[in-house]
XYZ file of C-alpha atoms in Angstrom:
546
model
C -145.364 18.096 -136.036
C -147.448 16.862 -138.443
C -146.722 13.478 -136.771
C -139.230 10.611 -138.047
C -119.825 11.903 -143.727
C -117.003 11.839 -144.372
C -114.358 14.467 -141.790
C -111.400 15.029 -144.728
C -112.279 18.918 -145.806
C -114.874 21.146 -144.601
C -117.595 19.745 -147.645
C -117.356 16.525 -145.326
C -120.904 16.378 -144.346
C -122.593 17.443 -148.374
C -119.858 14.202 -149.968
C -121.422 12.017 -147.171
C -124.908 13.027 -147.874
C -124.101 13.326 -151.448
C -125.496 16.269 -152.126
C -124.699 18.885 -154.757
C -122.235 21.823 -154.692
C -124.621 24.168 -154.046
C -125.473 22.889 -150.862
C -121.112 21.623 -150.594
C -120.927 25.911 -150.540
C -123.037 26.413 -148.275
C -121.420 23.626 -145.854
C -117.600 25.895 -146.642
C -119.078 28.949 -146.327
C -120.191 27.455 -142.322
C -116.524 26.422 -141.525
C -115.230 29.514 -142.224
C -117.150 32.437 -140.606
C -116.896 32.720 -137.129
C -119.647 31.366 -134.153
C -121.988 33.157 -133.036
C -125.489 33.621 -131.987
C -128.307 31.291 -130.893
C -130.272 29.497 -133.092
C -133.807 28.802 -131.439
C -136.284 25.635 -132.250
C -139.213 24.212 -131.102
C -138.551 21.146 -128.719
C -139.985 17.964 -130.907
C -143.476 16.740 -129.536
C -142.535 19.447 -126.797
C -144.298 18.467 -123.589
C -144.902 22.031 -121.577
C -142.397 21.487 -119.213
C -139.186 19.734 -120.125
C -137.447 17.299 -118.172
C -134.400 17.033 -116.898
C -132.856 13.376 -117.645
C -130.820 13.113 -120.682
C -130.505 9.040 -120.876
C -130.788 8.088 -124.871
C -131.801 4.541 -122.993
C -135.097 6.317 -121.520
C -138.013 4.505 -121.876
C -139.750 7.628 -120.367
C -139.654 11.682 -120.687
C -136.489 13.153 -121.594
C -135.065 16.146 -121.997
C -134.584 17.755 -125.661
C -131.610 17.379 -128.137
C -131.063 14.030 -127.765
C -131.380 13.310 -131.458
C -128.262 16.133 -131.407
C -125.824 14.883 -128.223
C -125.841 10.907 -129.322
C -125.096 9.324 -132.835
C -125.651 6.407 -134.242
C -122.885 4.402 -136.429
C -124.807 5.111 -139.736
C -127.495 7.349 -141.307
C -130.458 7.838 -144.003
C -131.055 10.714 -146.937
C -134.864 10.269 -146.777
C -134.755 12.742 -149.230
C -132.724 10.913 -151.856
C -135.736 7.689 -151.071
C -133.788 6.156 -147.647
C -130.237 5.630 -148.734
C -128.032 4.788 -146.268
C -125.304 6.988 -145.951
C -121.971 6.707 -143.625
C -122.317 8.477 -139.804
C -119.711 7.617 -137.224
C -118.965 4.561 -138.985
C -116.265 5.392 -142.726
C -117.696 2.023 -144.937
C -119.033 -0.832 -144.403
C -118.381 -4.057 -145.905
C -121.082 -7.448 -146.115
C -119.174 -11.496 -145.409
C -121.054 -14.321 -144.872
C -123.474 -14.726 -147.235
C -124.733 -10.887 -145.888
C -125.253 -12.309 -142.643
C -122.152 -9.507 -141.261
C -121.710 -6.137 -141.786
C -118.238 -4.874 -141.187
C -118.786 -0.892 -139.832
C -114.822 0.864 -140.011
C -115.510 3.691 -137.778
C -114.694 7.336 -138.703
C -111.463 7.943 -137.699
C -110.427 11.561 -135.499
C -114.266 11.459 -133.512
C -114.051 12.646 -130.098
C -116.731 12.595 -126.607
C -117.573 15.520 -125.664
C -115.073 15.004 -122.660
C -112.171 14.557 -124.879
C -112.415 10.632 -124.937
C -111.452 8.927 -128.863
C -114.479 6.902 -130.565
C -113.795 3.313 -130.212
C -114.515 -0.078 -130.873
C -115.337 -1.062 -127.633
C -117.587 1.741 -127.249
C -120.136 0.552 -130.062
C -120.009 -3.499 -128.951
C -120.900 -2.441 -125.598
C -123.609 -0.077 -126.910
C -124.725 -2.363 -129.819
C -125.007 -5.306 -126.903
C -126.960 -3.528 -124.586
C -129.820 -3.391 -127.095
C -129.048 -7.363 -126.919
C -128.671 -7.873 -122.708
C -131.633 -5.712 -122.785
C -135.131 -6.524 -124.272
C -136.984 -4.129 -122.675
C -135.257 -1.361 -124.983
C -135.902 -2.594 -127.819
C -134.451 -5.224 -128.638
C -132.077 -6.054 -131.032
C -132.726 -7.454 -134.874
C -128.985 -8.808 -134.949
C -128.135 -11.451 -132.699
C -124.374 -10.536 -132.007
C -121.315 -8.214 -132.542
C -117.812 -8.162 -131.374
C -114.617 -5.598 -132.555
C -112.627 -6.187 -135.531
C -109.843 -4.688 -134.811
C -109.575 -1.584 -132.950
C -111.405 0.784 -135.070
C -114.371 -2.593 -136.638
C -116.616 -3.867 -135.485
C -118.962 -6.661 -137.059
C -122.626 -7.272 -137.009
C -124.028 -10.147 -137.575
C -127.624 -11.245 -137.874
C -129.047 -14.490 -137.984
C -129.923 -14.478 -142.050
C -129.458 -12.521 -145.051
C -130.021 -8.496 -144.053
C -129.142 -6.608 -146.281
C -130.984 -4.569 -145.196
C -131.907 -4.019 -142.042
C -128.333 -2.293 -141.156
C -130.832 0.213 -142.161
C -131.799 -1.077 -137.696
C -128.298 0.590 -136.948
C -129.322 3.548 -137.216
C -132.334 4.030 -133.740
C -129.275 2.768 -131.928
C -127.280 5.255 -129.819
C -123.779 4.945 -129.122
C -122.074 6.332 -125.411
C -118.892 6.059 -123.834
C -118.228 2.420 -122.532
C -116.491 3.456 -118.901
C -119.488 5.794 -118.204
C -122.270 4.065 -118.883
C -120.600 -0.091 -117.083
C -121.752 0.600 -114.070
C -125.257 2.586 -114.962
C -128.840 1.023 -115.149
C -129.264 1.586 -119.476
C -133.188 1.045 -117.879
C -133.138 2.972 -115.079
C -130.247 5.921 -114.882
C -131.221 9.506 -114.972
C -127.832 11.147 -116.609
C -128.048 15.160 -116.017
C -124.848 15.224 -117.502
C -124.972 13.474 -121.011
C -121.633 13.120 -122.868
C -121.697 11.776 -127.005
C -120.733 12.121 -130.335
C -122.818 14.879 -131.809
C -122.097 18.612 -132.405
C -123.453 19.999 -128.865
C -123.478 19.301 -125.246
C -125.673 20.111 -122.497
C -124.680 24.378 -121.516
C -127.996 24.698 -119.086
C -131.270 23.517 -118.391
C -134.175 24.745 -117.059
C -138.069 23.330 -117.226
C -138.938 25.556 -120.040
C -135.403 26.059 -121.600
C -132.427 24.535 -122.832
C -129.349 25.243 -124.072
C -126.833 23.457 -125.152
C -123.441 24.831 -126.884
C -121.927 23.660 -130.455
C -118.586 22.038 -129.859
C -115.104 23.075 -131.861
C -113.783 19.962 -131.733
C -116.967 18.412 -133.417
C -115.558 15.435 -136.347
C -118.154 17.248 -139.143
C -116.257 20.595 -138.274
C -117.541 23.618 -136.441
C -121.099 24.315 -135.975
C -122.249 28.695 -137.133
C -124.050 29.123 -134.586
C -122.561 29.195 -130.392
C -125.717 27.959 -129.068
C -128.525 25.986 -129.945
C -131.529 26.608 -127.760
C -135.129 23.999 -127.273
C -137.966 26.165 -126.792
C -140.916 24.466 -124.770
C -143.394 25.800 -127.286
C -146.830 24.197 -126.693
C -150.086 24.243 -129.531
C -151.184 27.097 -127.847
C -148.764 29.746 -128.126
C -145.714 28.441 -130.945
C -147.794 30.529 -133.930
C -147.414 33.187 -131.430
C -143.936 32.515 -130.776
C -143.366 31.737 -134.618
C -145.014 35.257 -135.695
C -142.998 37.595 -133.013
C -139.420 35.203 -134.205
C -139.165 34.447 -131.143
C -138.589 30.893 -132.417
C -135.933 29.973 -136.187
C -137.213 26.907 -136.509
C -139.099 24.089 -136.046
C -141.183 21.763 -137.585
C -145.095 21.200 -135.931
C -148.807 21.450 -136.358
C -149.719 25.273 -136.633
C -151.238 28.160 -139.445
C -148.011 27.194 -142.096
C -150.174 29.776 -145.019
C -150.465 32.483 -142.584
C -147.526 32.179 -140.449
C -145.650 33.075 -144.742
C -148.599 35.464 -145.631
C -147.338 37.548 -142.794
C -143.758 37.458 -143.653
C -143.634 36.280 -146.752
C -139.275 37.464 -146.557
C -138.365 35.526 -143.792
C -140.978 33.365 -143.466
C -140.157 30.291 -145.601
C -142.145 27.545 -145.257
C -140.557 23.421 -145.506
C -141.880 20.336 -146.053
C -139.527 17.121 -144.649
C -140.950 14.853 -146.924
C -140.595 11.468 -144.816
C -142.390 8.517 -146.816
C -144.605 8.687 -144.543
C -148.082 8.681 -145.216
C -151.525 9.129 -143.236
C -153.670 6.038 -143.415
C -156.916 4.720 -142.287
C -155.801 1.632 -140.389
C -157.895 -1.022 -140.183
C -157.789 -4.483 -137.770
C -156.907 -7.144 -139.700
C -157.620 -8.986 -136.863
C -160.922 -8.373 -136.109
C -164.585 -8.888 -137.584
C -165.345 -7.368 -139.978
C -162.204 -5.800 -141.026
C -160.526 -9.415 -141.440
C -162.225 -10.263 -144.166
C -160.777 -8.320 -147.729
C -164.172 -7.649 -148.894
C -164.844 -5.387 -145.963
C -161.291 -3.646 -146.573
C -161.731 -3.329 -150.128
C -164.870 -1.277 -149.876
C -164.247 1.144 -147.168
C -161.555 1.915 -148.904
C -163.290 2.396 -153.015
C -165.998 4.349 -150.547
C -162.859 7.036 -149.820
C -162.820 9.980 -151.956
C -158.781 10.320 -151.073
C -158.678 13.023 -152.588
C -160.996 15.052 -150.680
C -159.226 13.570 -147.326
C -156.137 15.286 -149.148
C -157.189 19.067 -149.736
C -158.805 19.339 -145.863
C -155.633 17.763 -143.699
C -153.378 20.374 -146.003
C -155.621 23.633 -145.244
C -153.133 25.171 -143.561
C -149.638 24.654 -145.308
C -149.509 26.122 -148.327
C -149.447 23.299 -150.513
C -151.506 20.464 -150.907
C -150.318 17.233 -149.396
C -151.142 14.302 -152.955
C -153.190 11.940 -152.311
C -151.463 8.500 -151.709
C -150.388 5.347 -153.818
C -152.510 2.634 -153.077
C -149.862 0.649 -151.862
C -149.247 2.918 -149.059
C -145.963 4.514 -150.528
C -145.353 7.362 -149.792
C -145.280 9.150 -153.824
C -142.998 12.423 -152.994
C -140.433 9.588 -151.652
C -140.355 6.369 -153.366
C -142.185 6.983 -157.267
C -139.344 5.719 -158.408
C -139.626 2.552 -156.761
C -143.696 1.919 -157.067
C -144.670 0.386 -159.714
C -146.261 3.167 -162.433
C -149.771 1.476 -162.312
C -149.784 1.775 -158.696
C -148.651 5.911 -159.550
C -151.855 7.203 -159.175
C -154.171 7.517 -156.781
C -157.506 5.041 -155.212
C -159.854 6.505 -157.001
C -163.704 7.132 -154.864
C -166.306 4.430 -156.833
C -169.146 3.613 -154.527
C -170.676 0.952 -157.026
C -167.431 -0.884 -156.560
C -167.889 -0.210 -152.528
C -171.194 -1.884 -152.246
C -170.046 -4.611 -155.355
C -168.007 -5.657 -152.480
C -169.720 -5.826 -149.137
C -172.535 -7.697 -151.120
C -169.557 -10.335 -152.137
C -168.678 -10.332 -149.201
C -172.223 -11.963 -147.907
C -172.586 -8.434 -146.205
C -176.081 -5.926 -146.223
C -177.134 -2.563 -144.616
C -179.695 -2.661 -141.988
C -180.878 -0.556 -139.824
C -176.468 2.065 -140.921
C -175.827 -1.107 -138.951
C -173.391 -3.313 -141.447
C -174.404 -6.239 -141.029
C -174.234 -10.492 -142.207
C -175.710 -13.207 -141.214
C -178.068 -11.824 -139.323
C -175.362 -10.244 -136.761
C -174.554 -6.780 -136.726
C -171.258 -5.804 -137.090
C -170.331 -2.733 -135.148
C -168.140 0.035 -136.264
C -165.998 2.333 -134.260
C -162.733 4.865 -135.011
C -160.302 5.056 -133.284
C -158.898 9.195 -133.393
C -156.786 10.550 -129.947
C -158.718 14.044 -129.127
C -156.057 15.759 -128.205
C -155.048 15.728 -131.927
C -157.400 17.741 -133.612
C -155.381 17.213 -137.267
C -156.202 13.308 -137.168
C -159.218 13.890 -135.168
C -160.791 16.300 -138.245
C -159.371 13.416 -140.349
C -161.660 10.702 -138.463
C -164.783 12.954 -139.293
C -164.321 13.258 -142.363
C -163.730 9.931 -143.228
C -166.555 8.774 -140.987
C -169.110 11.352 -142.761
C -168.072 10.067 -146.674
C -168.939 6.182 -145.247
C -172.148 7.325 -143.940
C -172.397 8.710 -147.538
C -171.235 5.855 -149.777
C -172.906 2.970 -147.549
C -175.173 3.832 -145.114
C -172.879 2.513 -142.536
C -172.622 4.004 -138.724
C -169.125 4.083 -137.706
C -168.436 5.659 -134.071
C -166.324 8.330 -133.859
C -164.221 7.784 -130.008
C -161.772 10.051 -128.963
C -159.738 9.920 -125.533
C -156.134 10.300 -124.002
C -155.026 6.743 -124.417
C -155.658 5.953 -127.915
C -152.249 5.314 -128.915
C -152.442 2.644 -126.478
C -155.923 1.140 -127.945
C -154.409 1.106 -131.763
C -151.211 -1.080 -130.044
C -153.057 -3.526 -128.052
C -155.688 -4.069 -131.474
C -158.545 -2.556 -129.857
C -160.870 -0.946 -132.416
C -161.352 -0.912 -136.058
C -160.645 1.766 -137.487
C -158.018 4.323 -136.692
C -155.610 7.125 -137.664
C -152.282 7.457 -137.973
C -148.996 8.478 -139.806
C -147.039 4.585 -141.849
C -144.634 3.516 -144.249
C -140.846 5.006 -143.453
C -138.427 6.473 -145.324
C -136.428 4.655 -144.406
C -135.783 3.035 -147.481
C -138.492 0.557 -149.848
C -137.523 -2.496 -146.918
C -138.363 -1.010 -143.529
C -141.623 0.802 -145.255
C -143.123 -1.720 -146.341
C -142.009 -4.651 -143.849
C -144.124 -2.567 -140.392
C -146.909 -5.179 -142.200
C -144.669 -8.156 -142.338
C -147.310 -11.088 -140.576
C -143.733 -12.157 -138.301
C -144.231 -9.135 -136.417
C -148.783 -9.419 -135.695
C -149.314 -9.521 -131.967
C -152.988 -11.599 -130.702
C -155.719 -8.615 -130.144
C -154.439 -6.584 -126.515
C -150.563 -7.652 -126.975
C -149.063 -4.002 -127.144
C -147.351 -4.017 -130.942
C -144.705 -2.231 -131.658
C -144.890 -2.761 -135.297
C -147.253 -4.069 -137.544
C -150.737 -3.853 -135.433
C -152.343 -4.096 -138.217
C -152.403 -6.907 -137.852
C -151.320 -7.685 -141.228
C -151.006 -11.511 -142.509
C -150.386 -12.707 -145.462
C -147.822 -15.347 -146.248
C -147.035 -14.272 -150.054
C -146.210 -11.188 -149.218
C -144.605 -11.946 -145.888
C -141.591 -14.518 -148.275
C -141.428 -12.347 -150.834
C -140.260 -8.892 -147.429
C -137.403 -12.490 -146.371
C -136.212 -12.214 -150.766
C -135.812 -8.102 -149.968
C -133.930 -8.375 -146.873
C -132.309 -11.380 -148.183
C -131.055 -9.096 -151.159
C -128.284 -5.734 -152.205
C -128.912 -5.969 -156.201
C -131.193 -2.616 -156.417
C -132.792 -3.737 -159.536
C -134.343 -7.103 -158.046
C -134.793 -5.353 -155.052
C -137.657 -3.053 -156.862
C -138.698 -6.064 -158.347
C -139.449 -7.262 -155.203
C -140.725 -4.678 -154.204
C -143.062 -3.937 -156.823
C -144.887 -8.159 -156.322
C -145.348 -7.350 -152.788
C -146.818 -2.854 -153.397
C -149.199 -5.702 -155.890
C -150.512 -7.655 -152.716
C -150.676 -4.563 -150.764
C -153.157 -3.081 -152.403
C -155.665 -6.333 -153.726
C -155.740 -7.157 -149.941
C -155.583 -3.741 -147.783
C -154.450 -3.406 -145.228
C -155.012 -0.246 -145.218
C -156.600 2.363 -146.843
C -153.787 5.280 -147.484
C -155.213 8.400 -147.784
C -152.503 10.997 -148.637
C -148.629 10.799 -148.728
C -147.414 13.364 -146.128
C -144.067 14.320 -143.650
C -142.799 16.627 -141.241
C -144.195 20.596 -142.052
C -141.436 22.449 -140.899
C -141.464 26.795 -140.865
C -138.143 28.798 -140.767
C -137.345 32.812 -140.265
C -134.159 33.517 -142.336
C -134.493 36.747 -140.237
C -131.463 35.508 -138.016
C -130.588 32.084 -139.819
C -129.767 31.856 -143.381
C -129.472 27.996 -145.347
C -131.436 26.132 -145.240
C -133.151 23.403 -147.180
C -134.906 24.680 -150.611
C -138.470 23.389 -150.867
C -138.787 21.694 -153.794
C -136.265 19.004 -154.374
C -134.016 19.393 -150.907
C -130.713 17.552 -150.366
C -131.194 17.051 -146.933
C -134.874 17.126 -144.808
C -134.963 19.773 -142.057
C -136.672 18.191 -139.554
C -135.726 18.390 -135.741
C -137.850 15.364 -134.739
C -134.671 13.272 -136.497
C -130.924 14.056 -135.225
C -128.514 13.244 -138.205
C -131.162 15.785 -140.671
C -131.073 18.018 -137.886
C -127.587 17.822 -137.750
C -126.811 18.496 -141.529
C -130.020 21.247 -141.807
C -128.013 23.664 -138.322
C -124.372 23.006 -140.027
C -125.542 23.967 -143.345
C -126.287 27.095 -141.650
C -124.811 30.800 -141.721
C -125.468 34.533 -139.823
C -127.999 36.399 -141.841
C -126.020 39.084 -143.160
C -127.574 43.055 -141.311
């Protein structure tokens, strides 16, 4: 990976996702076709071997397919700017000034053991995060049943833009989990509400069987097989047609060229933006003058072209707001739609304004040299290549030597703020508030403490105040206006250097299965890393004729 509904009629999934009439027709064909065959996919973030543990709360390695065994109450359509859509909950209403959401459960939902989904199951699942902060915590503060078919979720303040937090909470069957420790239990026989159940496990392959009683309809395939394909062998397996679909880091250009009729490129523009992270809590990048200088010194258009060299398309240079232009074009202030252009003169002027000079290829202030290190994972060639070009550009434009540091524990270094520069996928396709809120100062923790968000440790009171107002409104026009105010601060303060809009680069083979979303203007994303999106994709596939 380049790096993340109703049941009243056969077209229910299409209706729930607000898809086009054509997509709904594909769904209808799916329901009518006989369940047949097996589809082979590469497991998301595939390891050399799989772990036989399907605990949806596990903090360690788990088997693939958890995200299609278990489901959330709500989901989002990242192909449509992250609009929130119903899933196990068919609808919701707000009360108490936006502090409480009452979610009505979809009728007819069953767990794979045949038991119906109840409000008690949902309350139990949501409560687990409140009672066990080590599971990741919860933004809501209280949850209770609101009758037999609804639950009420309460936040401490208006939370219209935080309902989407429920997308990450897997709903489990209470009677099965009541006596289990969610932190340590090893689950080899998972029971969920999703369209597939575990059929067979081996360290190299995991096979899922399609359910005939899934609330969203019957999948067209009898089995879904996850293959433990690594970066070293996935290209070979794809070219031999032994994998039908993956979102993985491969040479997609050559894959498509080898068989244009059956090999297709699918870019899941998921709102992510590949960015240079700047440690805002550590000198020299705690100074906005340095952040501006490095941003102006980088040629993100050249970097985007290099990063897209193995793709049939060129990923577009990013907006200086940090928002993906492919996902949020209608939400970005028009004056920030164009990318920041390399401006060496402006970069040098910013350093001068901050009192910095370059001495012996080192950034210096008040006679003190400030060495700069770029942390990049040595086992992620894609990111390492970008880091190398950024380092080269900074040397050419500003004359500053940046030390490139790689290793296996770079993720830990970044989370704990032990870096100057780093590169990663930032932003989000979960809505403009969520995309901006990842830079909320309230999420910034001291250097040395692991950050789950805002790992650049950006703090700006005006920015945070705007985010608080965004969270408390459901007025879309006001949300857009506030979002543009936040964008202006982001572009001016430069907490990161946005490079280019990205996503999950996928390839699909139509030799065995057809009905994949179109590459241009898809109604939903095809992404193995997102359960609800993968389910939607699978429910629209049909066996290839002949």
